[in-house]
């Protein structure tokens, strides 16, 4: 069973940057579509970005396009989320997840989940 561990969260001022990492163990991530989701207090979990197994195709929610970049290094079994120009509304717990098949934002289709890392953006 694949295990995912996120890191890189923290407190940052609006306009700042953070880079999240999602490290996989007990299995290769290269065959999985990988996604990042976030959940703010009192809100439902939201899809942020996804990347295909090869890393060629990516998908983003409109609110982060042009600011966030998802990437992966299959040799390191790690997926990244580079977040620039952060806004207070980006605050939340960010989790990575893996799925087989299509690259989409449906959380219910993702099989393995990490525990999440907190991102807080102050105004």
Phi, psi and omega in degrees: 000127181293137174244139182238135179228120179268154175205167175105356178288173179165193180256129181217150177282156177305137183093348181277185183227152172217152175237116178268146176237149177227107183261133179258148175217167181059033176152153180280140177272353189296337181269357185254143161289134180246140181229156171244135177232160176220154178221119176271157179304129178077005181239162177285157176296139186236136173291138178247306185199157176216156180219142180288168182301323179281341184088000184284321184254140177226161180213140181225152169287148187303325186292345181246356181301134181086349179244323182253148175225124175263140179210171179212152175232098184292334177294330179261359180055043187223143176241146184236156170225105176274122184242116180245164179049048184295146181239157178304328180288354174277354181298138178162179173269122182259127181236144172259156183207160182232149178211163173258159174087224188292155176262102178214182187258016181278108183301328183296339182272352181274137191268307185250141183229146170275178184275345177097156176224138186278132173240124179234124181247118181267149181270000000 
